[in-house]
Coordinates of C-alpha atoms in Angstrom, one line a residue:
M345 CA 26.7 2.1 13.2
E346 CA 27.4 -1.2 15.0
N347 CA 23.8 -2.3 14.4
Q348 CA 23.8 -1.6 10.7
H349 CA 24.0 -4.4 8.3
I350 CA 27.4 -4.8 6.5
I351 CA 28.3 -6.4 3.3
R352 CA 31.8 -7.9 2.7
N353 CA 33.3 -10.2 0.0
I354 CA 35.2 -13.2 1.4
I355 CA 37.7 -14.9 -0.9
V356 CA 37.7 -18.5 0.1
E357 CA 39.9 -21.3 -1.1
T358 CA 38.6 -24.9 -0.7
P359 CA 39.9 -28.3 -1.7
S360 CA 38.2 -29.4 -5.0
K361 CA 36.2 -32.1 -3.4
P362 CA 32.4 -32.3 -3.0
G363 CA 31.0 -31.0 0.2
N364 CA 33.7 -28.4 1.0
F365 CA 31.8 -25.4 -0.2
A366 CA 28.8 -26.7 1.7
K367 CA 30.9 -26.5 4.9
V368 CA 31.7 -22.9 4.1
A369 CA 28.0 -22.1 3.5
T370 CA 27.1 -23.7 6.7
A371 CA 29.7 -21.7 8.6
I372 CA 28.3 -18.5 7.2
G373 CA 24.7 -19.6 8.1
M374 CA 25.8 -20.5 11.6
G375 CA 27.0 -16.9 12.0
E376 CA 23.6 -15.6 10.8
G377 CA 25.1 -14.4 7.5
D378 CA 23.3 -14.1 4.2
I379 CA 25.0 -15.3 1.1
G380 CA 24.7 -13.1 -2.0
D381 CA 26.6 -13.4 -5.2
I382 CA 29.1 -16.2 -5.6
T383 CA 31.9 -16.0 -8.2
T384 CA 34.3 -18.8 -9.0
L385 CA 37.7 -17.2 -9.5
K386 CA 39.7 -20.4 -10.0
S387 CA 38.6 -24.0 -10.5
G388 CA 41.7 -26.2 -10.4
A389 CA 42.3 -29.9 -9.9
L390 CA 43.4 -29.4 -6.3
T391 CA 41.6 -26.3 -5.1
T392 CA 38.8 -23.9 -5.9
I393 CA 38.8 -20.2 -5.1
R394 CA 35.4 -18.4 -4.7
D395 CA 34.5 -14.8 -4.1
I396 CA 31.5 -14.9 -1.8
S397 CA 29.4 -11.8 -1.0
V398 CA 28.1 -12.0 2.6
T399 CA 25.7 -9.8 4.5
S400 CA 25.8 -9.8 8.3
K401 CA 23.8 -7.9 10.9
S402 CA 26.8 -6.4 12.6
K403 CA 30.6 -6.3 12.8
K404 CA 30.4 -8.8 15.7
D405 CA 28.4 -11.2 13.6
F406 CA 30.8 -10.9 10.7
E407 CA 33.7 -11.6 12.9
K408 CA 31.9 -14.8 14.1
I409 CA 31.4 -15.8 10.4
I410 CA 35.1 -15.4 9.8
S411 CA 35.9 -17.5 12.9
N412 CA 33.5 -20.2 11.8
I413 CA 35.2 -20.5 8.4
E414 CA 38.7 -20.5 9.8
A415 CA 37.6 -23.3 12.2
I416 CA 36.7 -25.6 9.3
G417 CA 40.4 -26.4 8.6
N418 CA 41.2 -29.3 6.2
G419 CA 42.5 -27.0 3.6
V420 CA 39.7 -24.4 3.7
K421 CA 41.4 -21.0 3.8
I422 CA 40.3 -17.3 3.7
Q423 CA 42.6 -15.6 1.1
A424 CA 41.2 -12.1 1.5
I425 CA 38.3 -10.0 2.7
S426 CA 37.2 -7.0 0.7
D427 CA 34.6 -4.3 1.0
D428 CA 33.2 -4.2 -2.6
V429 CA 30.4 -1.8 -1.5
L430 CA 32.9 0.9 -0.7
K431 CA 34.9 0.2 -3.9
A432 CA 31.7 0.5 -6.0
H433 CA 31.2 4.1 -4.6
E434 CA 34.8 5.3 -5.1
G435 CA 34.6 8.5 -7.1
G436 CA 30.8 8.4 -7.1
K437 CA 28.4 6.3 -9.2
I438 CA 27.3 9.0 -11.7
A439 CA 28.7 11.6 -14.0
M440 CA 27.3 14.1 -16.5
K441 CA 28.6 13.2 -19.9
S442 CA 28.0 14.5 -23.4
R443 CA 25.8 12.7 -25.9
Y444 CA 27.6 14.4 -28.8
D445 CA 31.2 14.0 -29.9
V446 CA 33.1 17.2 -30.7
R447 CA 35.8 16.2 -33.2
S448 CA 35.8 19.2 -35.6
L449 CA 35.3 22.9 -35.8
G450 CA 32.0 22.2 -37.5
D451 CA 30.9 20.1 -34.5
L452 CA 31.8 22.9 -32.2
Q453 CA 29.9 25.4 -34.2
R454 CA 26.8 23.2 -34.2
I455 CA 26.7 22.4 -30.5
Y456 CA 27.9 25.8 -29.2
T457 CA 28.4 29.2 -30.8
P458 CA 27.3 30.3 -33.3
G459 CA 24.8 27.5 -34.2
V460 CA 23.3 27.1 -30.7
A461 CA 21.8 30.7 -30.9
S462 CA 19.3 29.6 -33.5
V463 CA 18.1 26.8 -31.1
C464 CA 17.8 29.3 -28.3
M465 CA 15.5 31.5 -30.5
E466 CA 13.4 28.5 -31.4
I467 CA 12.7 28.1 -27.7
V468 CA 12.1 31.8 -27.2
N469 CA 9.5 31.7 -29.9
E470 CA 8.0 28.3 -28.8
P471 CA 8.9 27.5 -25.2
D472 CA 7.5 24.0 -25.4
K473 CA 10.3 23.1 -27.8
A474 CA 12.7 23.0 -24.8
Q475 CA 11.2 19.6 -24.2
Y476 CA 12.6 18.5 -27.6
F477 CA 15.8 20.5 -28.1
T478 CA 17.2 20.1 -24.5
S479 CA 17.6 17.5 -21.9
I480 CA 14.9 19.0 -19.7
G481 CA 12.2 16.6 -20.7
N482 CA 14.4 13.7 -19.9
S483 CA 15.7 14.9 -16.5
V484 CA 14.5 14.3 -13.0
A485 CA 15.7 16.3 -10.0
I486 CA 16.2 14.0 -7.0
V487 CA 15.8 16.3 -4.0
T488 CA 16.6 15.4 -0.4
D489 CA 17.1 17.3 2.9
G490 CA 18.7 14.2 4.4
T491 CA 16.3 13.8 7.2
A492 CA 15.2 10.2 6.6
I493 CA 18.0 8.4 4.7
L494 CA 17.1 4.7 4.4
G495 CA 17.0 3.3 7.9
L496 CA 19.7 5.6 9.1
G497 CA 17.5 8.6 10.0
N498 CA 18.5 12.3 9.9
I499 CA 22.2 12.0 8.8
G500 CA 22.1 15.0 6.5
S501 CA 21.9 15.4 2.7
V502 CA 25.6 15.0 2.0
A503 CA 25.8 11.7 3.8
G504 CA 22.7 10.7 1.8
M505 CA 24.3 11.5 -1.5
P506 CA 25.2 7.8 -2.2
V507 CA 21.5 7.0 -2.0
M508 CA 20.7 9.8 -4.4
E509 CA 23.4 8.6 -6.8
G510 CA 21.9 5.1 -6.6
K511 CA 18.5 6.5 -7.6
S512 CA 20.2 8.3 -10.6
V513 CA 21.8 5.0 -11.7
L514 CA 18.4 3.2 -11.5
L515 CA 16.6 5.9 -13.5
D516 CA 19.4 5.8 -16.2
Q517 CA 19.8 2.0 -16.4
F518 CA 16.1 1.0 -16.2
V519 CA 14.3 3.7 -18.2
G520 CA 17.0 6.0 -19.7
L521 CA 16.2 9.1 -17.6
S522 CA 18.8 11.5 -16.2
G523 CA 18.5 11.8 -12.4
I524 CA 20.3 14.8 -10.9
P525 CA 20.8 14.8 -7.1
I526 CA 19.9 18.1 -5.4
L527 CA 21.2 18.3 -1.8
L528 CA 19.4 20.8 0.5
D529 CA 20.8 22.3 3.7
T530 CA 17.4 23.1 5.0
S531 CA 14.3 21.2 6.2
D532 CA 12.1 24.2 6.6
P533 CA 9.1 23.6 4.3
D534 CA 9.0 27.2 3.1
E535 CA 12.6 27.2 2.1
V536 CA 12.5 23.7 0.5
V537 CA 9.4 24.7 -1.6
E538 CA 10.9 28.0 -2.6
T539 CA 14.2 26.5 -3.6
I540 CA 12.6 23.8 -5.7
K541 CA 10.3 26.4 -7.3
H542 CA 13.3 28.5 -8.3
I543 CA 15.2 25.6 -10.0
H544 CA 12.3 23.5 -11.4
Q545 CA 12.6 24.9 -15.0
G546 CA 15.7 22.8 -15.6
F547 CA 13.8 19.5 -15.0
G548 CA 11.0 17.5 -16.4
A549 CA 9.9 16.2 -13.0
I550 CA 10.8 16.3 -9.3
L551 CA 11.5 13.2 -7.2
L552 CA 11.4 13.9 -3.5
E553 CA 13.6 11.4 -1.7
D554 CA 14.3 10.6 2.0
I555 CA 12.5 13.6 3.4
G556 CA 11.2 12.9 6.9
S557 CA 7.7 12.9 8.3
P558 CA 5.7 15.1 8.9
H559 CA 7.2 17.9 6.9
C560 CA 7.4 15.7 3.8
F561 CA 3.6 15.8 3.5
E562 CA 3.4 19.6 3.4
I563 CA 6.3 19.9 1.0
E564 CA 4.9 17.5 -1.5
E565 CA 1.4 18.9 -1.4
R566 CA 2.5 22.4 -1.9
L567 CA 4.9 21.6 -4.8
K568 CA 2.2 19.5 -6.5
A569 CA -0.2 22.5 -6.2
E570 CA 2.3 25.1 -7.4
L571 CA 4.5 23.5 -10.0
P572 CA 3.5 22.6 -13.6
I573 CA 5.5 19.4 -13.7
P574 CA 5.2 16.0 -12.0
V575 CA 6.2 15.8 -8.4
M576 CA 6.3 12.6 -6.3
H577 CA 7.7 11.7 -2.9
D578 CA 9.0 8.2 -3.6
D579 CA 9.0 7.1 0.1
Q580 CA 5.3 7.8 0.0
H581 CA 3.8 6.9 -3.3
G582 CA 6.5 4.8 -4.9
T583 CA 6.4 2.6 -1.8
A584 CA 2.6 2.6 -1.8
V585 CA 2.4 1.4 -5.5
V586 CA 4.7 -1.5 -4.8
A587 CA 2.9 -2.3 -1.6
L588 CA -0.5 -2.3 -3.4
S589 CA 1.0 -4.6 -6.0
A590 CA 2.2 -7.0 -3.3
I591 CA -1.1 -7.0 -1.5
L592 CA -3.0 -7.7 -4.8
S593 CA -0.6 -10.6 -5.6
A594 CA -1.1 -12.0 -2.1
C595 CA -4.9 -11.7 -2.4
R596 CA -4.7 -13.5 -5.7
A597 CA -2.6 -16.3 -4.2
T598 CA -5.0 -16.8 -1.3
E599 CA -8.3 -16.0 -3.3
V600 CA -9.1 -13.0 -1.1
D601 CA -11.2 -10.2 -2.5
I602 CA -9.2 -7.1 -1.4
K603 CA -12.2 -4.7 -1.7
N604 CA -14.1 -6.8 0.8
A605 CA -11.2 -7.2 3.2
R606 CA -10.4 -5.3 6.4
I607 CA -6.9 -4.0 6.1
G608 CA -4.7 -2.8 9.0
Q609 CA -1.7 -0.6 8.5
I610 CA 0.8 -0.5 11.4
G611 CA 2.9 2.6 11.3
L612 CA 1.6 5.8 9.7
G613 CA 4.8 7.6 8.7
A614 CA 5.4 8.6 5.1
A615 CA 5.1 5.1 3.7
G616 CA 2.3 3.9 6.0
L617 CA 0.0 6.8 5.4
A618 CA 0.6 6.6 1.6
I619 CA -0.2 2.9 1.6
C620 CA -3.5 3.7 3.3
R621 CA -4.4 6.4 0.9
M622 CA -3.5 4.1 -2.1
L623 CA -5.7 1.4 -0.8
M624 CA -8.6 3.8 -0.4
A625 CA -8.0 5.2 -3.9
Y626 CA -8.1 1.6 -5.2
G627 CA -11.5 1.2 -3.6
V628 CA -10.9 -0.6 -0.3
E629 CA -13.4 0.8 2.3
D630 CA -12.2 -0.8 5.5
V631 CA -8.7 0.7 5.9
Y632 CA -7.4 1.1 9.5
G633 CA -4.3 2.7 10.8
L634 CA -2.3 2.4 14.0
D635 CA 0.6 4.7 15.2
R636 CA 2.0 5.8 18.5
Q637 CA 1.6 9.4 17.5
E638 CA -1.9 10.9 17.7
A639 CA -1.0 13.4 15.0
A640 CA -0.3 10.5 12.5
K641 CA -3.7 9.0 13.2
E642 CA -5.3 12.4 12.8
R643 CA -3.8 12.7 9.3
L644 CA -5.2 9.3 8.3
L645 CA -8.7 10.4 9.6
Q646 CA -8.4 13.6 7.5
Y647 CA -7.9 11.5 4.4
G648 CA -11.0 9.3 5.2
G649 CA -9.3 6.4 6.9
Q650 CA -10.1 4.8 10.2
T651 CA -8.0 4.0 13.3
M652 CA -7.7 1.4 15.9
N653 CA -6.5 1.7 19.5
S654 CA -4.0 -1.1 19.9
L655 CA -1.9 -3.6 18.1
E656 CA -3.9 -6.5 19.6
E657 CA -7.1 -5.0 18.4
M658 CA -5.8 -4.6 14.8
M659 CA -4.3 -8.1 14.7
G660 CA -7.5 -9.6 16.0
N661 CA -9.8 -7.8 13.6
C662 CA -8.0 -7.3 10.3
D663 CA -7.7 -9.8 7.4
I664 CA -4.6 -8.2 5.9
I665 CA -1.8 -6.6 7.9
V666 CA 0.8 -4.3 6.5
A667 CA 3.6 -3.1 8.8
T668 CA 6.1 -0.3 8.2
T669 CA 7.3 0.6 11.7
G670 CA 10.9 -0.4 11.6
V671 CA 10.5 -2.2 14.9
Q672 CA 11.9 -5.7 14.7
G673 CA 9.7 -8.4 16.2
L674 CA 6.8 -6.1 16.9
I675 CA 4.2 -8.7 15.9
K676 CA 4.3 -11.7 18.1
P677 CA 3.4 -15.1 16.7
E678 CA 0.6 -15.5 19.2
M679 CA -1.0 -12.3 17.7
V680 CA -1.4 -13.9 14.2
R681 CA -4.9 -14.8 13.3
K682 CA -5.4 -17.9 11.2
G683 CA -5.8 -17.1 7.5
Q684 CA -4.3 -13.6 7.7
I685 CA -2.1 -12.0 5.0
I686 CA 0.8 -10.4 6.7
L687 CA 3.3 -8.1 4.9
A688 CA 5.9 -7.0 7.5
L689 CA 7.8 -4.6 5.2
S690 CA 10.4 -3.0 7.5
N691 CA 13.8 -3.8 6.1
P692 CA 16.2 -5.4 6.9
N693 CA 14.5 -6.5 10.1
P694 CA 10.7 -7.2 9.7
E695 CA 8.1 -6.9 12.4
I696 CA 7.7 -10.7 12.2
L697 CA 9.6 -13.2 10.1
P698 CA 7.5 -14.7 7.3
S699 CA 8.3 -18.2 8.5
E700 CA 7.1 -17.4 12.0
A701 CA 3.9 -15.8 10.6
I702 CA 3.2 -18.9 8.4
A703 CA 3.9 -21.2 11.3
A704 CA 1.5 -19.2 13.5
G705 CA -1.4 -19.7 10.9
A706 CA -1.0 -16.9 8.4
A707 CA -2.2 -17.8 4.9
F708 CA 0.5 -15.7 3.3
A709 CA 3.5 -13.7 4.7
A710 CA 6.3 -11.7 3.2
D711 CA 8.9 -9.1 4.3
G712 CA 10.6 -6.0 2.9
R713 CA 13.1 -8.0 1.0
S714 CA 10.3 -9.3 -1.3
V715 CA 8.8 -5.9 -1.8
N716 CA 11.4 -3.7 -3.6
N717 CA 10.6 0.0 -4.2
V718 CA 12.8 0.0 -7.3
I719 CA 10.1 -1.7 -9.3
G720 CA 7.9 1.3 -9.2
F721 CA 9.4 4.8 -9.5
P722 CA 11.5 4.5 -12.7
G723 CA 8.6 3.5 -14.8
I724 CA 6.2 5.9 -13.1
F725 CA 8.5 8.9 -14.0
K726 CA 9.2 7.6 -17.5
G727 CA 5.5 7.2 -18.3
A728 CA 4.7 10.6 -16.8
L729 CA 7.4 12.3 -18.9
N730 CA 6.5 10.4 -22.1
A731 CA 2.9 11.5 -21.7
G732 CA 3.8 15.1 -21.0
A733 CA 1.8 14.9 -17.7
K734 CA 1.7 17.9 -15.5
E735 CA 1.2 15.9 -12.3
I736 CA 1.2 12.3 -10.9
T737 CA -2.3 11.2 -10.0
Y738 CA -3.8 8.2 -8.3
P739 CA -5.2 6.7 -11.5
M740 CA -1.6 6.8 -12.8
L741 CA -0.2 5.1 -9.7
I742 CA -3.0 2.5 -9.6
A743 CA -2.3 1.7 -13.3
A744 CA 1.3 1.2 -12.4
A745 CA 0.4 -1.2 -9.6
K746 CA -2.0 -3.2 -11.8
A747 CA 0.7 -3.5 -14.5
I748 CA 3.1 -4.9 -11.9
V749 CA 0.6 -7.4 -10.7
D750 CA -0.3 -8.5 -14.3
Y751 CA 3.4 -9.0 -15.0
T752 CA 4.0 -11.1 -11.9
R753 CA 4.5 -14.8 -12.5
P754 CA 2.7 -17.4 -10.4
G755 CA 4.6 -18.0 -7.2
E756 CA 6.1 -14.5 -7.1
L757 CA 5.0 -11.6 -5.0
I758 CA 6.2 -9.0 -7.5
P759 CA 8.5 -9.3 -10.5
N760 CA 12.3 -9.2 -10.3
P761 CA 13.3 -5.5 -10.5
L762 CA 16.3 -6.5 -12.7
D763 CA 13.9 -7.6 -15.4
P764 CA 14.1 -4.6 -17.8
A765 CA 10.7 -5.3 -19.4
V766 CA 8.8 -4.6 -16.2
H767 CA 9.9 -0.9 -16.0
Y768 CA 8.7 -0.3 -19.6
I769 CA 5.4 -2.1 -18.9
V770 CA 4.9 0.2 -15.9
A771 CA 5.8 3.3 -18.0
R772 CA 3.4 2.3 -20.7
A773 CA 0.6 1.7 -18.2
V774 CA 1.2 5.2 -16.7
E775 CA 1.3 6.8 -20.1
E776 CA -2.0 5.2 -21.1
A777 CA -3.6 6.3 -17.8
V778 CA -2.6 9.9 -18.6
T779 CA -4.2 9.6 -22.0
K780 CA -7.5 8.3 -20.4
Q781 CA -7.5 11.2 -18.0
A782 CA -7.1 13.8 -20.8

């Protein structure tokens, strides 16, 4: 994993004089590190101690950062280096807990036997009451086969569990839903579909996560057709919702009419194909895709999209470029056409740096750090469950994207995902879309 980004916390002591922390920040920057949270642990008359979160591209780069800080001298000292990411995951990030305190025999009789039998019979007589008297209507199964975990690839579902737990935390914290990870030991579409069909009754919705292309397309389509509850592959449609929001915000900032623009999508994996389909559902007619695999381009053609033959052709003819290839530096500055909107969304290393795209003549440019998937899926599932929806449709997804754009402040591409209001605004928009469809 040498090429994977690492996050460490560096405890640094500096003399309490102006300019010393700036030297530390410069040392980190010279090592190509990215500074995150900074916490002042001690502020004394003589020295100040800070806990600095630093992200680096590799272990080698991190070692360079440490050397740079140690070379400052003049009282600047590294007191400790910690891995707060690993600490945060010790024991896991989630747990199933009771919402009811059992403090007396009466409590026990109400929540278990004999009282619970009457609730069971209520559900026998009226099955829909399970949505009210149990946690089913508030629960989302987060299902993965581990074949496309973040940027790590096919590392298996158990190694992907920290990601699934993270999704659970976000559903809980942002919209009050219970996310339950389901780790599969098979990638066979038939087995995946049958497994989910057999367990779906315990959940209000199914969130497919980090399932690779192309089998993710078949799995989602079959489950949507065969299950009576909402099913969504977040890597496809959650990403597409946020991408559409970002494109609409960029068009608003540059006064471009998206429906009259020619849009090129580079990379037609799960996210890329879904972005194309979302754009077409929104009403964009000129949507073009490019991928090294002919099968991927064929899938786009089947959905009504168009294709181009080369990166040079796409860069030369499209007004808006969206890239989700995972290939760092794929787009060269000389390919950029003046006035283009470029969203190079591969994270952490974009196809072209926004600064390079702007310098080459782009009217607007952003990377994956500015387009966070987290802003979409919690509210989408909350709204679908609140409305009692049986499926997640394009009108619901487009309503979510529009709500995100409407809530975006001038100068931002999308809202801050830590803003709790945005998730409930998305949920309400989705719920209203369901009502309009009824």
